[in-house]
C-alpha positions in Angstrom: 87.5 40.2 -61.2 84.4 37.9 -61.1 85.2 37.0 -57.5 85.4 40.7 -56.6 82.0 41.2 -58.2 80.6 38.4 -56.1 81.8 40.1 -53.0 80.7 43.6 -54.1 77.6 42.9 -56.3 77.1 46.5 -57.3 80.1 46.2 -59.5 78.3 43.6 -61.6 75.3 45.9 -61.7 77.3 48.9 -62.9 78.9 46.7 -65.6 75.6 46.2 -67.3 73.8 49.4 -66.2 72.0 51.5 -68.9 69.8 54.6 -69.2 66.5 52.6 -69.1 67.5 51.2 -65.7 68.5 54.6 -64.5 65.0 56.1 -65.3 63.2 53.2 -63.5 65.6 53.4 -60.5 65.2 57.1 -60.2 61.4 57.0 -60.1 61.4 54.0 -57.6 64.0 55.7 -55.4 62.1 58.9 -55.1 58.8 57.1 -54.5 60.3 55.1 -51.6 61.8 58.2 -50.1 58.4 59.9 -49.9 57.2 56.9 -47.8 60.4 56.5 -45.8 60.4 60.1 -44.5 57.2 59.8 -42.5 57.8 56.1 -41.6 61.4 56.9 -40.5 60.1 59.6 -38.1 57.3 57.3 -36.8 59.5 54.2 -36.3 62.2 56.1 -34.5 59.6 57.2 -31.9 58.4 53.6 -31.7 62.0 52.6 -30.8 62.0 55.2 -28.0 64.5 57.6 -29.7 64.0 61.1 -31.2 62.4 61.1 -34.7 65.5 62.4 -36.4 67.3 59.1 -35.9 64.8 57.4 -38.1 66.0 59.7 -41.0 69.6 59.1 -40.0 68.9 55.3 -40.4 67.8 56.0 -44.0 71.3 57.2 -45.1 74.3 55.0 -44.5 72.6 51.6 -44.1 70.9 52.1 -47.5 74.2 52.9 -49.2 76.0 50.0 -47.7 73.3 47.5 -48.6 73.0 48.9 -52.1 76.8 48.1 -52.6 76.8 44.6 -51.0 73.2 43.3 -51.3 72.0 40.8 -53.9 68.2 41.7 -53.8 67.5 44.4 -56.4 64.2 45.6 -54.7 64.7 45.1 -51.0 64.3 48.4 -49.2 66.3 48.8 -46.0 65.6 51.2 -43.2 63.7 51.5 -39.9 60.8 49.1 -39.5 58.1 48.5 -36.9 59.1 45.1 -35.6 62.8 45.9 -35.1 61.9 49.2 -33.5 59.5 47.4 -31.0 62.1 44.7 -30.3 64.7 47.3 -29.6 62.4 49.3 -27.3 61.3 46.2 -25.4 64.9 45.0 -24.9 66.8 48.2 -24.2 64.1 49.8 -22.0 64.7 47.1 -19.4 68.2 48.5 -19.1 67.7 52.3 -19.5 64.8 54.8 -19.6 63.6 55.6 -23.1 64.3 59.2 -24.2 67.6 59.4 -22.2 71.0 59.7 -23.7 72.0 56.4 -22.1 69.0 54.7 -23.9 69.9 56.3 -27.2 73.6 55.1 -26.8 72.5 51.6 -26.0 70.1 51.5 -29.0 73.0 52.5 -31.4 75.4 50.0 -29.8 72.7 47.3 -30.1 72.5 48.1 -33.8 76.3 47.6 -34.2 76.2 44.3 -32.3 73.2 43.0 -34.3 74.9 43.9 -37.5 78.1 42.1 -36.4 76.2 38.9 -35.6 74.4 39.0 -39.0 77.6 39.8 -40.9 79.4 37.0 -39.1 76.7 34.5 -39.8 76.8 35.4 -43.5 80.6 35.2 -43.5 80.6 31.6 -42.2 77.7 30.7 -44.4 75.1 30.0 -41.6 72.2 31.8 -43.3 70.2 28.6 -42.9 69.5 29.4 -39.3 66.6 31.5 -40.5 64.8 28.2 -41.2 64.6 27.4 -37.5 61.7 29.8 -37.1 58.6 28.3 -38.9 55.9 30.3 -40.6 53.3 29.6 -37.9 55.7 31.0 -35.3 56.4 34.1 -37.4 52.6 34.6 -37.9 51.9 34.2 -34.1 54.8 36.5 -33.2 54.0 39.2 -35.7 50.3 39.3 -34.7 51.3 39.6 -31.0 53.8 42.3 -31.9 51.1 44.2 -33.7 48.9 44.1 -30.6 51.9 45.4 -28.5 52.7 48.2 -31.0 49.0 49.2 -31.2 49.0 49.5 -27.4 52.1 51.7 -27.3 50.5 54.2 -29.7 47.4 54.8 -27.6 49.0 57.7 -25.8 49.6 59.6 -29.0 46.4 58.5 -30.7 44.1 59.4 -27.8 46.1 62.1 -26.0 46.0 60.2 -22.7 49.0 60.4 -20.5 49.8 56.7 -20.0 52.6 55.7 -17.5 55.2 53.2 -18.8 54.0 49.6 -18.4 56.0 46.4 -19.2 52.8 44.5 -19.7 50.5 45.1 -22.7 47.5 44.1 -20.5 48.4 46.7 -17.9 48.7 49.3 -20.6 45.3 48.4 -22.1 43.7 48.3 -18.7 45.0 51.7 -17.7 43.8 53.2 -21.0 40.3 51.8 -20.5 40.1 53.2 -17.0 41.1 56.7 -18.2 39.2 57.0 -21.4 37.5 60.0 -19.9 40.8 61.9 -20.3 40.8 61.4 -24.1 41.7 64.5 -26.1 39.1 65.2 -28.7 41.3 67.1 -31.1 44.1 64.5 -30.8 41.7 61.6 -31.5 40.1 63.5 -34.5 43.6 64.2 -36.0 44.7 60.5 -35.6 41.4 59.1 -36.9 41.3 61.7 -39.8 44.8 60.8 -40.8 44.0 57.1 -40.9 40.8 57.8 -43.0 42.8 60.0 -45.5 45.5 57.3 -45.9 42.9 54.6 -46.5 41.0 56.7 -49.0 44.2 57.5 -50.9 45.3 53.9 -50.8 41.9 52.9 -52.3 42.3 55.4 -55.1 45.9 54.5 -55.9 48.3 52.4 -53.8 51.2 54.5 -55.2 50.0 57.7 -53.7 52.2 58.5 -50.6 49.3 58.9 -48.2 51.6 59.1 -45.1 53.4 62.2 -46.7 50.0 63.8 -47.4 48.7 63.5 -43.8 52.0 64.9 -42.5 51.6 68.0 -44.7 48.0 68.3 -43.7 48.8 67.9 -40.0 51.6 70.5 -40.1 49.3 73.0 -41.8 46.4 72.5 -39.4 48.6 72.9 -36.3 50.5 75.9 -37.6 47.5 77.9 -38.8 45.0 77.0 -36.0 47.5 76.9 -33.2 46.4 73.4 -32.2 49.6 73.0 -30.1 48.2 75.6 -27.7 44.9 73.6 -27.5 46.4 70.3 -26.2 47.7 68.7 -29.4 51.2 67.2 -28.8 53.7 68.1 -31.5 57.2 66.8 -32.3 59.0 70.0 -31.7 62.6 70.8 -32.7 64.3 68.4 -35.0 68.1 69.0 -35.7 69.2 70.0 -39.1 72.1 68.3 -41.1 73.4 64.9 -41.9 74.4 62.4 -39.2 77.9 62.9 -37.8 80.5 60.2 -37.2 80.6 58.8 -33.6 81.9 55.6 -32.0 79.3 53.5 -30.2 80.0 52.5 -26.6 81.4 49.0 -26.7 82.3 48.5 -23.1 82.0 44.8 -21.9 79.3 45.7 -19.4 77.1 47.3 -22.0 77.6 44.3 -24.4 76.6 41.8 -21.7 73.4 43.8 -21.0 72.4 43.9 -24.6 73.0 40.2 -25.5 69.3 39.2 -25.2 67.9 41.9 -27.4 70.8 41.5 -29.9 70.1 37.7 -30.3 66.4 38.4 -30.7 66.7 41.2 -33.3 69.4 39.3 -35.1 67.1 36.2 -35.6 64.0 38.2 -36.5 66.0 40.5 -38.8 67.4 37.5 -40.7 63.9 36.0 -41.2 62.4 39.4 -42.3 65.1 40.3 -44.8 65.6 36.9 -46.3 61.9 36.1 -46.7 61.2 39.5 -48.3 64.2 39.2 -50.6 63.1 35.7 -51.7 59.6 36.8 -52.3 60.7 39.7 -54.5 63.2 37.4 -56.4 60.4 34.9 -57.1 58.3 37.6 -58.5 60.9 39.1 -60.9 62.8 35.8 -61.7 65.6 37.7 -63.5 68.3 37.4 -60.8 69.3 35.1 -57.9 69.5 35.7 -54.2 72.6 34.7 -52.2 71.3 34.3 -48.7 74.8 34.4 -47.1 75.7 37.5 -49.1 72.4 39.0 -48.0 73.4 38.5 -44.3 76.8 40.1 -45.0 75.0 43.1 -46.6 72.4 43.7 -44.0 74.9 43.1 -41.2 77.4 45.5 -42.7 74.7 48.1 -43.2 73.9 48.0 -39.5 77.5 48.0 -38.4 78.6 51.0 -40.6 75.3 52.8 -39.9 75.9 52.6 -36.1 79.0 54.8 -36.6 76.7 57.4 -38.2 73.9 57.4 -35.5 71.7 54.8 -37.1 69.3 52.7 -35.1 68.9 49.0 -36.0 67.5 48.7 -39.6 65.9 45.9 -41.4 64.0 45.0 -44.6 60.6 46.7 -45.0 58.0 44.6 -46.7 55.8 47.6 -47.5 58.6 49.8 -48.9 60.1 46.9 -50.7 56.7 46.2 -52.4 56.5 49.9 -53.3 60.1 49.8 -54.6 59.2 46.8 -56.8 55.9 48.1 -58.1 57.5 51.5 -58.9 59.9 49.8 -61.3 63.2 49.5 -59.4 65.6 47.5 -61.5 68.7 47.5 -59.3 70.0 48.6 -55.9 71.0 51.9 -57.5 67.4 53.1 -56.6 68.5 53.3 -53.0 71.0 56.1 -53.9 68.1 58.3 -55.1 66.2 57.5 -51.9 69.3 58.6 -49.9 69.6 61.7 -52.0 66.1 62.9 -51.2 66.4 61.9 -47.5 69.7 63.9 -47.3 68.0 67.0 -48.8 65.3 66.6 -46.2 67.8 66.5 -43.4 69.7 69.5 -44.7 66.8 71.8 -45.6 63.4 70.6 -44.4 63.7 69.4 -40.8 62.6 72.8 -39.3 59.2 72.3 -41.1 58.5 69.2 -38.9 58.4 71.3 -35.8 54.6 71.5 -35.8 54.0 67.9 -36.8 51.4 66.3 -34.5 52.4 63.1 -32.7 48.9 61.8 -33.5 49.8 61.8 -37.2 52.8 59.6 -36.6 50.7 57.4 -34.4 48.3 57.0 -37.3 51.1 56.1 -39.7 52.3 53.4 -37.3 48.8 52.1 -36.5 47.9 51.7 -40.2 51.3 50.1 -41.0 51.1 47.4 -38.2 47.6 46.3 -39.3 49.4 44.4 -42.1 51.1 42.3 -39.5 47.8 40.5 -38.8 47.9 37.7 -41.5 44.2 36.6 -41.2 44.4 34.5 -44.3 47.3 32.5 -43.0 45.5 32.0 -39.6 42.4 30.7 -41.4 44.5 28.5 -43.7 46.3 26.9 -40.7 43.0 26.3 -38.9 41.6 24.5 -41.9 44.6 22.5 -43.0 47.2 22.2 -40.2 45.8 22.0 -36.7 49.2 21.4 -35.1 50.7 24.4 -36.9 47.7 26.5 -35.9 48.3 25.5 -32.2 51.9 26.4 -32.6 50.9 29.9 -33.9 48.4 30.4 -31.0 51.0 29.4 -28.4 53.6 31.8 -29.8 51.0 34.6 -29.9 49.8 34.1 -26.3 53.3 33.6 -24.9 54.6 36.8 -26.6 51.7 38.8 -25.1 52.1 37.3 -21.7 55.8 37.0 -21.2 57.3 39.6 -23.6 58.9 40.0 -27.0 62.3 38.2 -26.4 60.6 35.4 -24.5 58.0 35.0 -27.2 60.7 34.7 -29.9 62.6 32.2 -27.8 59.5 30.1 -27.1 58.7 30.3 -30.8 62.1 28.9 -31.8 61.9 26.2 -29.2 58.4 25.2 -30.5 59.6 25.2 -34.1 62.5 22.9 -33.2 60.4 20.7 -30.9 57.8 20.3 -33.7 60.5 19.1 -36.1 61.8 16.6 -33.5 58.3 15.3 -32.7 57.4 14.8 -36.4 60.7 13.1 -37.1 60.6 10.9 -34.0 57.4 9.3 -35.2 57.7 9.3 -39.0 55.4 7.9 -41.5 55.7 4.1 -42.0 53.7 2.5 -44.8 53.0 -1.1 -45.8 53.1 -1.3 -49.6 51.2 -3.3 -52.1 51.3 -3.5 -55.9 48.7 -1.5 -57.8 47.0 -3.9 -60.3 48.1 -3.4 -63.9 51.1 -1.3 -63.0 54.6 -1.7 -61.6 53.9 0.8 -58.8 53.8 -0.1 -55.1 51.7 2.2 -52.9 50.4 2.4 -49.3 47.7 -0.3 -48.8 45.7 2.1 -46.6 45.3 4.4 -49.6 44.8 1.9 -52.4 42.1 -0.6 -51.6 43.0 -2.8 -54.5 46.7 -3.0 -53.8 48.1 -6.5 -53.9 50.3 -8.0 -51.1 52.1 -11.3 -51.0 51.7 -14.2 -48.5 55.3 -14.6 -47.6 56.5 -11.1 -48.2 55.8 -7.7 -46.6 57.1 -4.5 -48.1 57.5 -1.5 -45.7 58.6 2.0 -46.5 60.2 4.3 -43.9 59.8 8.0 -44.7 62.5 9.6 -42.7 66.2 9.4 -41.9 66.8 6.6 -39.3 68.5 8.2 -36.3 68.5 8.2 -32.5 65.1 10.0 -32.1 63.1 7.6 -34.2 65.1 4.3 -34.2 63.2 2.8 -31.3 59.9 3.8 -32.8 60.8 2.0 -36.1 61.8 -1.1 -34.3 58.4 -1.2 -32.5 56.6 -0.7 -35.8 58.5 -3.6 -37.4 57.6 -5.8 -34.4 53.9 -4.9 -34.7 53.9 -5.5 -38.4 55.4 -9.0 -38.3 52.8 -9.9 -35.6 49.8 -9.1 -37.8 47.9 -12.4 -38.3 47.8 -12.1 -42.1 51.7 -12.2 -42.1 51.8 -15.5 -40.2 53.7 -17.2 -43.2 56.1 -14.3 -43.6 59.6 -15.2 -45.0 60.8 -11.9 -46.3 60.7 -8.4 -44.9 61.5 -5.9 -47.7 62.5 -2.4 -46.4 62.0 0.3 -49.0 64.7 2.8 -48.0 64.1 5.1 -51.0 63.0 7.9 -48.6 65.7 7.2 -45.9 68.3 9.8 -46.7 70.6 9.3 -43.7 71.3 6.9 -40.9 73.4 7.4 -37.7 75.1 5.0 -35.3 71.9 4.5 -33.3 70.0 3.7 -36.5 72.7 1.1 -37.5 72.4 -0.5 -34.0 68.6 -0.7 -34.3 68.9 -2.1 -37.9 71.1 -4.8 -36.4 68.6 -5.5 -33.7 65.8 -5.7 -36.3 67.8 -8.1 -38.4 68.4 -10.4 -35.4 64.7 -10.2 -34.4 63.6 -11.1 -37.9 66.1 -14.0 -38.1 64.8 -15.4 -34.8 61.4 -15.7 -36.6 62.8 -17.2 -39.7 62.4 -14.0 -41.7 65.0 -12.5 -44.1 65.6 -8.7 -44.2 66.0 -7.3 -47.7 66.5 -3.6 -48.5 65.8 -1.8 -51.8 66.2 1.7 -53.1 69.1 2.4 -50.6 70.6 5.9 -51.2 74.3 6.4 -51.4 75.0 8.0 -48.0 73.0 5.2 -46.3 74.7 2.5 -48.3 78.1 4.0 -47.4 77.2 3.8 -43.7 76.0 0.2 -44.1 79.4 -0.8 -45.7 81.4 1.0 -43.0 79.5 -0.8 -40.3 79.6 -4.2 -42.1 75.8 -4.4 -42.1 75.8 -5.8 -45.6 76.9 -9.2 -44.2 73.8 -9.3 -42.0 71.2 -8.0 -44.4 70.3 -10.7 -46.9 70.5 -8.6 -50.0 70.2 -5.1 -51.5 68.0 -4.5 -54.5 67.8 -1.5 -56.9 64.0 -1.2 -56.3 60.9 -3.0 -55.1 60.2 -4.7 -58.4 63.8 -6.1 -58.5 63.3 -7.5 -55.0 59.9 -9.1 -55.8 61.2 -10.6 -59.0 64.0 -12.4 -57.0 62.0 -13.6 -54.0 59.5 -16.5 -53.5 56.7 -14.1 -52.6 54.0 -16.6 -52.2 50.3 -16.2 -53.0 48.9 -12.7 -53.6 46.8 -11.2 -50.8 44.2 -8.6 -51.7 43.8 -5.7 -49.4 40.3 -5.7 -48.0 40.5 -2.4 -46.1 39.0 0.9 -47.3 41.3 3.3 -49.0 41.6 6.8 -47.6 39.7 9.4 -49.7 42.6 11.7 -50.7 43.5 13.5 -53.9 47.2 12.7 -53.6 47.8 9.2 -52.5 51.2 7.8 -51.5 
């Protein structure tokens, strides 16, 4: 039974559910629904499909995730980033607004869900780690700029042709500012102002729902649709019907780029939000692979009920958490209110101004600009800051999919570059202690005339083996080590070694022996020690020691040498 509860987490939730949880979940579920209705309509338009599909996406995917998900507060549904990615990818195949485009979007959702579900099933959730935070920051900021540019038409009332380039779109808008609709701009600006004011008063007030109601009333009573204000028009009534997406081989091949892009970004979005919420509440654990199964299944099943690709929403998840959601049961109350809206209230949205939905999107994507993180990277991590800037610029210039791909490549390249030239430190004994530390950071550290102690802070493998050999060669040629007899390698931070590392270690041993120097190792970890045994390296290396002190106690270290160099001024010295 426990195994079944692990596969279907909601069973464990129901086993311990009580009235107190029900009350909190009800309030949270209804609160999220009041936000999800306007956002669902807006994000569907952002994805290039009729607004009703945003509400469809707030039904089945939420139910499936509530049954299978492990995060108690994560709110699933249409989100800005996924909508933009889908629009960008599918629009290169079909024209937005057409039946073909809509069919491809739904098929893409099924394929994205399958990929995420499969990754969770084979326990490959760790791939989310291949996109670093600086890359996510750069991509999100660029995506915000692109989304803002796509909303200029509805925000200003200017008829803007379709452009693939954000720069072309912005340029055309600047050239045709004289065509701006005064009423449309006032409605959009007023909606933003009202939402900001309500947010300042109380963040729990559903400002988006308020401006939708105000917009509907203004258009209806003042006939603003006859004065140039664009409205949504007819929205179908009723719940989504069952339909089978088009899974022809030709369509699947065309959708591969957008599927891979949204799959990767969706994993990062959902997992990072879920982990953030779990860290805040600390009363449950997140299973990353089960999360992938849940969000993947929610998309797959949702695609058969006319859902566009969904993902985790940070803003709605935060609202769900602050409103007191205790379990995923809250999602069922959200679904209930959305369902009632679809059955009874969709005709009311006929007079909804497009400018109001544009305002909702504009205000939502502002949060994608993480200025604090940008400033932090500039002050503390120049290389990561450069990585963020490159991702930002490449996404704007080359496009969404290309920007994500470049970001992934940059992330992996950054790891390889760092590990190919790892930190290597010469150690000395700190007076009055049994500690050995970097002589560049401890000016009074004591070395020994016939012994040098070197720490290698990385696994020894093909990418850095040559670098390590060069470092060893340079160290033994330093004049103060002219009487060197022992080279002690502190391997306490060396967690792995491959065949190339073994070969280099053999070469280093031979090089040292030719100079009359013995190689000793200390602090060798189990996996590395196993590899040394298998490759018979223990017969070449003079001896292994438990730690540096054990090595020093057994060696004729010679006269102490005091380090005369200046120590680095750091708070945390290694």
